[in-house]
Amino acid sequence: MADPKKEGFLTYAYILLYIALSSGQIFFNKIMKVEEGMTHEIYVSSVMPIGAMFAMTLWLGNTAYLYISVAFAQMLKAIMPVAVFVLGVAVGLETMSCKMLLIMSLISFGVLVASYGEININWVGVVYQMGGVVGEALRLIFMEIFVKRKGLKLNPISVMYYVSPCSAICLFLPWIFLEKPKMDEHGPWNFPPVLLILNCLCTFALNLSVFLVITHTSALTIRVAGVVKDWVVVLVSALLFADTKLTMINLFGYGIAIAGVAAYNNYKLKKEATHVSPNDSPNASEHGESSHRLESQPLTRR
């Protein structure tokens, strides 16, 4: 026989949870400003490609962890500025220069040295990870085109509002045909609900934290924090996961790559700063800052 006190406690707990979530959703809907200007043509030509590339990044990047260590995957992600720059040159968003060529060569050399020092290298995982890097680079390129050529300025919250449903569909459709049959072969699904909920909350909080940091500090802060985060992930993963074996060659090569990433970020920030004239009005400066918010996220994140 059920305990009446326990039943009553659970009932009140569920009611409080409903009130908290419902109220929170209302407040979010109130404070989330979604800029006007989104049209069907812009959504199809810009938002959908961004969502598709984001889904590609998540799928391939997460699949890579099945084959390679977290630390090695993070080292391979350091090649991101090279991919972004090469694709940017291809579509006319970047200009080739001797300085940029030197920086890209430094990053590439560092990643090659880090890869050479990897003890348990798995080329399947490397291909998956590099596919994820290409997907993320294309996503950043599409976002830059979205802002600079389409002229629609969105803050990160608005980007999540538009892009997330498209990404969910792009992930759901291939899952039905490629992953679901394999999952069915292994019997009943076993998803730890607490772990999944915490993962979702962590992802949402991450995207929100990027918005808050950029809003209250600067693009430089988030980029420096991104570099620090990369080193933390590499070092902590060596303590947490048995498949991570760091060598001095690993660390030396990754250090070279990170130095190149830092030089790239510094170059981009100086280039962006020159776009804002000292004689601009405060409102003009504010609009100039918002136009860079989409591209001011760290290039070596996640």
CSV table of C-alpha atoms in Angstrom, one decimal:
chain,number,residue,atom,x,y,z
A,1,MET,CA,0.0,0.0,0.0
A,2,ALA,CA,1.3,3.4,-1.0
A,3,ASP,CA,2.5,5.8,1.6
A,4,PRO,CA,0.1,8.8,1.6
A,5,LYS,CA,2.8,11.2,2.8
A,6,LYS,CA,5.1,10.0,0.0
A,7,GLU,CA,2.4,10.4,-2.6
A,8,GLY,CA,1.6,13.9,-1.4
A,9,PHE,CA,5.3,14.9,-1.5
A,10,LEU,CA,5.6,13.6,-5.0
A,11,THR,CA,2.4,15.4,-6.1
A,12,TYR,CA,3.7,18.8,-4.7
A,13,ALA,CA,7.1,18.2,-6.2
A,14,TYR,CA,5.6,17.6,-9.7
A,15,ILE,CA,3.4,20.7,-9.3
A,16,LEU,CA,6.5,22.8,-8.3
A,17,LEU,CA,8.5,21.4,-11.2
A,18,TYR,CA,5.6,22.3,-13.6
A,19,ILE,CA,5.4,25.9,-12.2
A,20,ALA,CA,9.1,26.4,-12.5
A,21,LEU,CA,9.5,25.1,-16.0
A,22,SER,CA,6.4,26.8,-17.3
A,23,SER,CA,7.4,30.1,-15.8
A,24,GLY,CA,10.9,29.8,-17.1
A,25,GLN,CA,9.6,29.1,-20.6
A,26,ILE,CA,7.4,32.2,-20.4
A,27,PHE,CA,10.3,34.4,-19.2
A,28,PHE,CA,12.6,33.0,-21.9
A,29,ASN,CA,10.0,33.8,-24.6
A,30,LYS,CA,9.7,37.3,-23.2
A,31,ILE,CA,13.4,38.2,-23.1
A,32,MET,CA,14.5,36.4,-26.2
A,33,LYS,CA,14.6,39.0,-28.9
A,34,VAL,CA,14.4,37.5,-32.4
A,35,GLU,CA,15.4,40.1,-35.0
A,36,GLU,CA,13.1,40.9,-37.8
A,37,GLY,CA,14.1,40.4,-41.5
A,38,MET,CA,14.0,36.6,-41.7
A,39,THR,CA,12.3,35.5,-45.0
A,40,HIS,CA,11.5,32.2,-46.5
A,41,GLU,CA,14.3,32.7,-49.1
A,42,ILE,CA,16.9,33.6,-46.5
A,43,TYR,CA,15.9,30.6,-44.4
A,44,VAL,CA,16.2,28.1,-47.2
A,45,SER,CA,19.4,29.6,-48.7
A,46,SER,CA,21.2,30.4,-45.4
A,47,VAL,CA,19.7,28.9,-42.3
A,48,MET,CA,19.2,25.4,-43.7
A,49,PRO,CA,22.8,25.0,-44.9
A,50,ILE,CA,24.0,26.3,-41.5
A,51,GLY,CA,21.8,23.7,-39.7
A,52,ALA,CA,22.9,20.9,-42.0
A,53,MET,CA,26.6,21.7,-41.4
A,54,PHE,CA,26.0,21.9,-37.7
A,55,ALA,CA,24.4,18.5,-37.8
A,56,MET,CA,27.3,17.2,-39.8
A,57,THR,CA,29.8,18.6,-37.3
A,58,LEU,CA,27.9,16.9,-34.4
A,59,TRP,CA,27.5,13.6,-36.1
A,60,LEU,CA,31.0,13.1,-37.5
A,61,GLY,CA,32.8,14.8,-34.5
A,62,ASN,CA,31.0,12.7,-31.9
A,63,THR,CA,31.5,9.5,-34.0
A,64,ALA,CA,35.2,10.1,-34.0
A,65,TYR,CA,35.3,9.6,-30.2
A,66,LEU,CA,34.5,5.9,-30.8
A,67,TYR,CA,37.8,5.5,-32.6
A,68,ILE,CA,40.3,8.1,-31.2
A,69,SER,CA,41.0,9.6,-27.8
A,70,VAL,CA,39.5,12.9,-26.6
A,71,ALA,CA,42.9,14.5,-26.4
A,72,PHE,CA,43.9,13.5,-30.0
A,73,ALA,CA,40.5,14.7,-31.3
A,74,GLN,CA,41.1,18.0,-29.7
A,75,MET,CA,44.5,18.2,-31.3
A,76,LEU,CA,43.0,17.6,-34.7
A,77,LYS,CA,40.5,20.3,-34.1
A,78,ALA,CA,43.3,22.8,-34.0
A,79,ILE,CA,43.4,22.6,-37.8
A,80,MET,CA,40.0,24.4,-37.8
A,81,PRO,CA,41.4,27.9,-38.7
A,82,VAL,CA,43.2,26.4,-41.7
A,83,ALA,CA,40.0,24.9,-43.0
A,84,VAL,CA,38.1,28.1,-42.4
A,85,PHE,CA,40.7,30.2,-44.1
A,86,VAL,CA,41.0,27.9,-47.2
A,87,LEU,CA,37.3,27.8,-47.7
A,88,GLY,CA,37.1,31.6,-47.0
A,89,VAL,CA,39.6,32.2,-49.8
A,90,ALA,CA,37.6,29.9,-52.1
A,91,VAL,CA,34.4,31.9,-51.7
A,92,GLY,CA,36.0,35.3,-51.6
A,93,LEU,CA,35.7,36.1,-47.9
A,94,GLU,CA,39.4,35.9,-47.2
A,95,THR,CA,42.5,37.2,-49.0
A,96,MET,CA,45.6,35.2,-49.3
A,97,SER,CA,48.7,36.9,-47.8
A,98,CYS,CA,52.2,35.9,-46.8
A,99,LYS,CA,51.4,36.4,-43.1
A,100,MET,CA,48.3,34.2,-43.3
A,101,LEU,CA,50.1,31.6,-45.3
A,102,LEU,CA,52.8,31.5,-42.6
A,103,ILE,CA,50.2,31.2,-39.8
A,104,MET,CA,48.3,28.4,-41.6
A,105,SER,CA,51.6,26.5,-42.3
A,106,LEU,CA,52.5,26.8,-38.6
A,107,ILE,CA,49.2,25.4,-37.5
A,108,SER,CA,49.3,22.5,-40.0
A,109,PHE,CA,52.9,21.7,-39.0
A,110,GLY,CA,51.9,21.6,-35.3
A,111,VAL,CA,48.9,19.2,-36.0
A,112,LEU,CA,51.2,17.0,-38.1
A,113,VAL,CA,53.7,16.7,-35.3
A,114,ALA,CA,51.0,16.0,-32.8
A,115,SER,CA,49.6,13.3,-35.0
A,116,TYR,CA,53.0,11.8,-35.5
A,117,GLY,CA,53.4,11.5,-31.7
A,118,GLU,CA,50.0,9.7,-31.3
A,119,ILE,CA,50.6,6.2,-30.1
A,120,ASN,CA,47.2,4.5,-30.9
A,121,ILE,CA,46.3,6.3,-34.1
A,122,ASN,CA,43.1,5.1,-35.9
A,123,TRP,CA,42.6,6.5,-39.4
A,124,VAL,CA,38.9,5.9,-39.4
A,125,GLY,CA,38.6,8.2,-36.4
A,126,VAL,CA,40.9,10.7,-38.0
A,127,VAL,CA,38.7,10.8,-41.1
A,128,TYR,CA,35.5,11.2,-39.0
A,129,GLN,CA,37.2,14.0,-37.0
A,130,MET,CA,38.4,15.8,-40.1
A,131,GLY,CA,35.0,15.5,-41.6
A,132,GLY,CA,33.6,17.2,-38.5
A,133,VAL,CA,36.2,19.9,-38.9
A,134,VAL,CA,35.2,20.5,-42.5
A,135,GLY,CA,31.5,20.7,-41.4
A,136,GLU,CA,32.3,23.2,-38.7
A,137,ALA,CA,34.4,25.3,-41.1
A,138,LEU,CA,31.5,25.3,-43.7
A,139,ARG,CA,29.1,26.3,-40.9
A,140,LEU,CA,31.3,29.3,-40.0
A,141,ILE,CA,31.6,30.3,-43.6
A,142,PHE,CA,27.9,30.1,-44.2
A,143,MET,CA,27.3,32.2,-41.0
A,144,GLU,CA,29.7,34.8,-42.2
A,145,ILE,CA,27.9,35.0,-45.6
A,146,PHE,CA,24.6,35.1,-43.7
A,147,VAL,CA,25.7,38.2,-41.8
A,148,LYS,CA,27.9,40.1,-44.3
A,149,ARG,CA,26.2,39.4,-47.6
A,150,LYS,CA,22.6,38.8,-46.5
A,151,GLY,CA,22.8,41.7,-44.0
A,152,LEU,CA,20.8,40.0,-41.3
A,153,LYS,CA,22.3,40.5,-37.8
A,154,LEU,CA,21.4,37.8,-35.3
A,155,ASN,CA,22.6,37.3,-31.7
A,156,PRO,CA,23.5,33.7,-30.7
A,157,ILE,CA,20.1,33.1,-29.0
A,158,SER,CA,18.3,34.0,-32.2
A,159,VAL,CA,20.7,31.7,-34.2
A,160,MET,CA,19.8,28.8,-31.9
A,161,TYR,CA,16.1,29.6,-32.4
A,162,TYR,CA,16.3,29.3,-36.2
A,163,VAL,CA,19.1,26.7,-36.6
A,164,SER,CA,18.3,24.1,-33.9
A,165,PRO,CA,15.1,22.7,-35.5
A,166,CYS,CA,16.8,22.4,-38.9
A,167,SER,CA,19.8,20.6,-37.3
A,168,ALA,CA,17.5,18.2,-35.4
A,169,ILE,CA,15.8,17.2,-38.6
A,170,CYS,CA,19.2,16.7,-40.4
A,171,LEU,CA,20.3,14.4,-37.6
A,172,PHE,CA,17.0,12.6,-37.2
A,173,LEU,CA,16.6,11.5,-40.9
A,174,PRO,CA,20.0,9.7,-41.3
A,175,TRP,CA,19.6,8.2,-37.8
A,176,ILE,CA,16.5,6.4,-38.9
A,177,PHE,CA,18.2,4.7,-41.8
A,178,LEU,CA,21.8,4.3,-40.5
A,179,GLU,CA,21.9,4.1,-36.7
A,180,LYS,CA,18.5,2.9,-35.7
A,181,PRO,CA,18.8,-0.6,-37.4
A,182,LYS,CA,22.1,-1.2,-35.6
A,183,MET,CA,20.6,-0.2,-32.3
A,184,ASP,CA,17.6,-2.5,-32.8
A,185,GLU,CA,20.0,-5.4,-33.5
A,186,HIS,CA,21.4,-5.1,-29.9
A,187,GLY,CA,18.1,-5.5,-28.2
A,188,PRO,CA,16.2,-2.9,-26.2
A,189,TRP,CA,17.6,0.6,-26.1
A,190,ASN,CA,19.2,1.6,-22.8
A,191,PHE,CA,19.5,5.4,-22.5
A,192,PRO,CA,20.4,6.7,-19.1
A,193,PRO,CA,17.8,9.5,-18.8
A,194,VAL,CA,19.7,11.5,-16.2
A,195,LEU,CA,22.9,11.5,-18.3
A,196,LEU,CA,21.0,12.6,-21.4
A,197,ILE,CA,19.2,15.4,-19.5
A,198,LEU,CA,22.5,16.7,-18.0
A,199,ASN,CA,24.1,16.6,-21.4
A,200,CYS,CA,21.3,18.6,-23.0
A,201,LEU,CA,21.4,21.1,-20.1
A,202,CYS,CA,25.2,21.4,-20.5
A,203,THR,CA,24.9,22.0,-24.2
A,204,PHE,CA,22.2,24.7,-23.8
A,205,ALA,CA,24.2,26.4,-21.0
A,206,LEU,CA,27.3,26.3,-23.2
A,207,ASN,CA,25.6,28.2,-26.0
A,208,LEU,CA,24.1,30.6,-23.6
A,209,SER,CA,27.5,31.2,-21.8
A,210,VAL,CA,29.2,32.1,-25.1
A,211,PHE,CA,26.5,34.7,-25.7
A,212,LEU,CA,26.9,36.1,-22.2
A,213,VAL,CA,30.7,36.2,-22.3
A,214,ILE,CA,30.8,38.0,-25.6
A,215,THR,CA,28.1,40.4,-24.5
A,216,HIS,CA,29.8,41.3,-21.2
A,217,THR,CA,33.5,41.2,-22.3
A,218,SER,CA,34.8,40.9,-25.8
A,219,ALA,CA,35.7,38.6,-28.7
A,220,LEU,CA,39.3,38.5,-27.4
A,221,THR,CA,38.2,37.1,-24.1
A,222,ILE,CA,36.2,34.2,-25.5
A,223,ARG,CA,39.0,33.3,-27.9
A,224,VAL,CA,41.6,33.3,-25.1
A,225,ALA,CA,39.2,31.3,-23.0
A,226,GLY,CA,38.8,28.8,-25.9
A,227,VAL,CA,42.5,28.2,-26.1
A,228,VAL,CA,42.7,27.7,-22.3
A,229,LYS,CA,39.7,25.3,-22.6
A,230,ASP,CA,41.5,23.3,-25.3
A,231,TRP,CA,44.5,22.7,-23.1
A,232,VAL,CA,42.3,21.8,-20.1
A,233,VAL,CA,40.5,19.2,-22.2
A,234,VAL,CA,43.7,17.6,-23.5
A,235,LEU,CA,45.3,17.4,-20.0
A,236,VAL,CA,42.2,16.3,-18.0
A,237,SER,CA,41.3,13.7,-20.6
A,238,ALA,CA,44.6,12.1,-20.0
A,239,LEU,CA,43.6,11.6,-16.4
A,240,LEU,CA,40.1,10.5,-17.0
A,241,PHE,CA,40.3,8.2,-20.0
A,242,ALA,CA,42.4,5.1,-20.3
A,243,ASP,CA,42.7,5.4,-24.1
A,244,THR,CA,44.6,8.7,-23.8
A,245,LYS,CA,48.3,8.4,-23.8
A,246,LEU,CA,50.1,11.7,-24.2
A,247,THR,CA,53.7,11.9,-25.4
A,248,MET,CA,56.1,14.8,-25.5
A,249,ILE,CA,55.8,14.9,-29.3
A,250,ASN,CA,52.0,15.1,-28.8
A,251,LEU,CA,52.3,18.1,-26.5
A,252,PHE,CA,55.1,19.8,-28.5
A,253,GLY,CA,53.1,19.6,-31.8
A,254,TYR,CA,49.9,20.7,-30.1
A,255,GLY,CA,51.8,23.6,-28.5
A,256,ILE,CA,53.0,24.7,-32.0
A,257,ALA,CA,49.4,24.4,-33.4
A,258,ILE,CA,47.9,26.4,-30.5
A,259,ALA,CA,50.6,29.1,-31.0
A,260,GLY,CA,49.4,29.3,-34.6
A,261,VAL,CA,45.8,29.5,-33.5
A,262,ALA,CA,46.6,32.3,-31.1
A,263,ALA,CA,48.4,34.2,-33.9
A,264,TYR,CA,45.4,33.7,-36.2
A,265,ASN,CA,42.9,34.9,-33.6
A,266,ASN,CA,45.1,38.0,-32.9
A,267,TYR,CA,45.3,38.7,-36.7
A,268,LYS,CA,41.5,38.4,-37.1
A,269,LEU,CA,40.8,40.6,-34.1
A,270,LYS,CA,43.1,43.4,-35.4
A,271,LYS,CA,41.5,43.1,-38.8
A,272,GLU,CA,38.0,43.4,-37.3
A,273,ALA,CA,39.2,46.4,-35.2
A,274,THR,CA,40.2,48.3,-38.3
A,275,HIS,CA,36.7,48.1,-39.6
A,276,VAL,CA,35.4,50.4,-36.8
A,277,SER,CA,36.5,54.0,-37.4
A,278,PRO,CA,37.4,56.1,-34.4
A,279,ASN,CA,34.9,58.7,-35.6
A,280,ASP,CA,32.0,56.3,-35.6
A,281,SER,CA,29.1,57.1,-33.3
A,282,PRO,CA,28.3,54.9,-30.3
A,283,ASN,CA,25.4,53.4,-32.1
A,284,ALA,CA,27.4,52.6,-35.1
A,285,SER,CA,30.0,50.9,-32.9
A,286,GLU,CA,27.3,48.8,-31.3
A,287,HIS,CA,26.0,47.7,-34.6
A,288,GLY,CA,29.5,46.9,-35.8
A,289,GLU,CA,30.1,44.7,-32.7
A,290,SER,CA,26.9,42.8,-33.2
A,291,SER,CA,27.8,42.0,-36.8
A,292,HIS,CA,30.8,40.2,-35.6
A,293,ARG,CA,29.2,38.2,-32.8
A,294,LEU,CA,28.5,35.2,-35.0
A,295,GLU,CA,32.1,34.9,-36.0
A,296,SER,CA,33.6,35.7,-32.6
A,297,GLN,CA,33.1,32.3,-31.2
A,298,PRO,CA,36.3,30.3,-30.7
A,299,LEU,CA,37.4,28.4,-33.7
A,300,THR,CA,38.7,25.4,-31.7
A,301,ARG,CA,35.7,24.9,-29.5
A,302,ARG,CA,33.9,21.8,-28.2
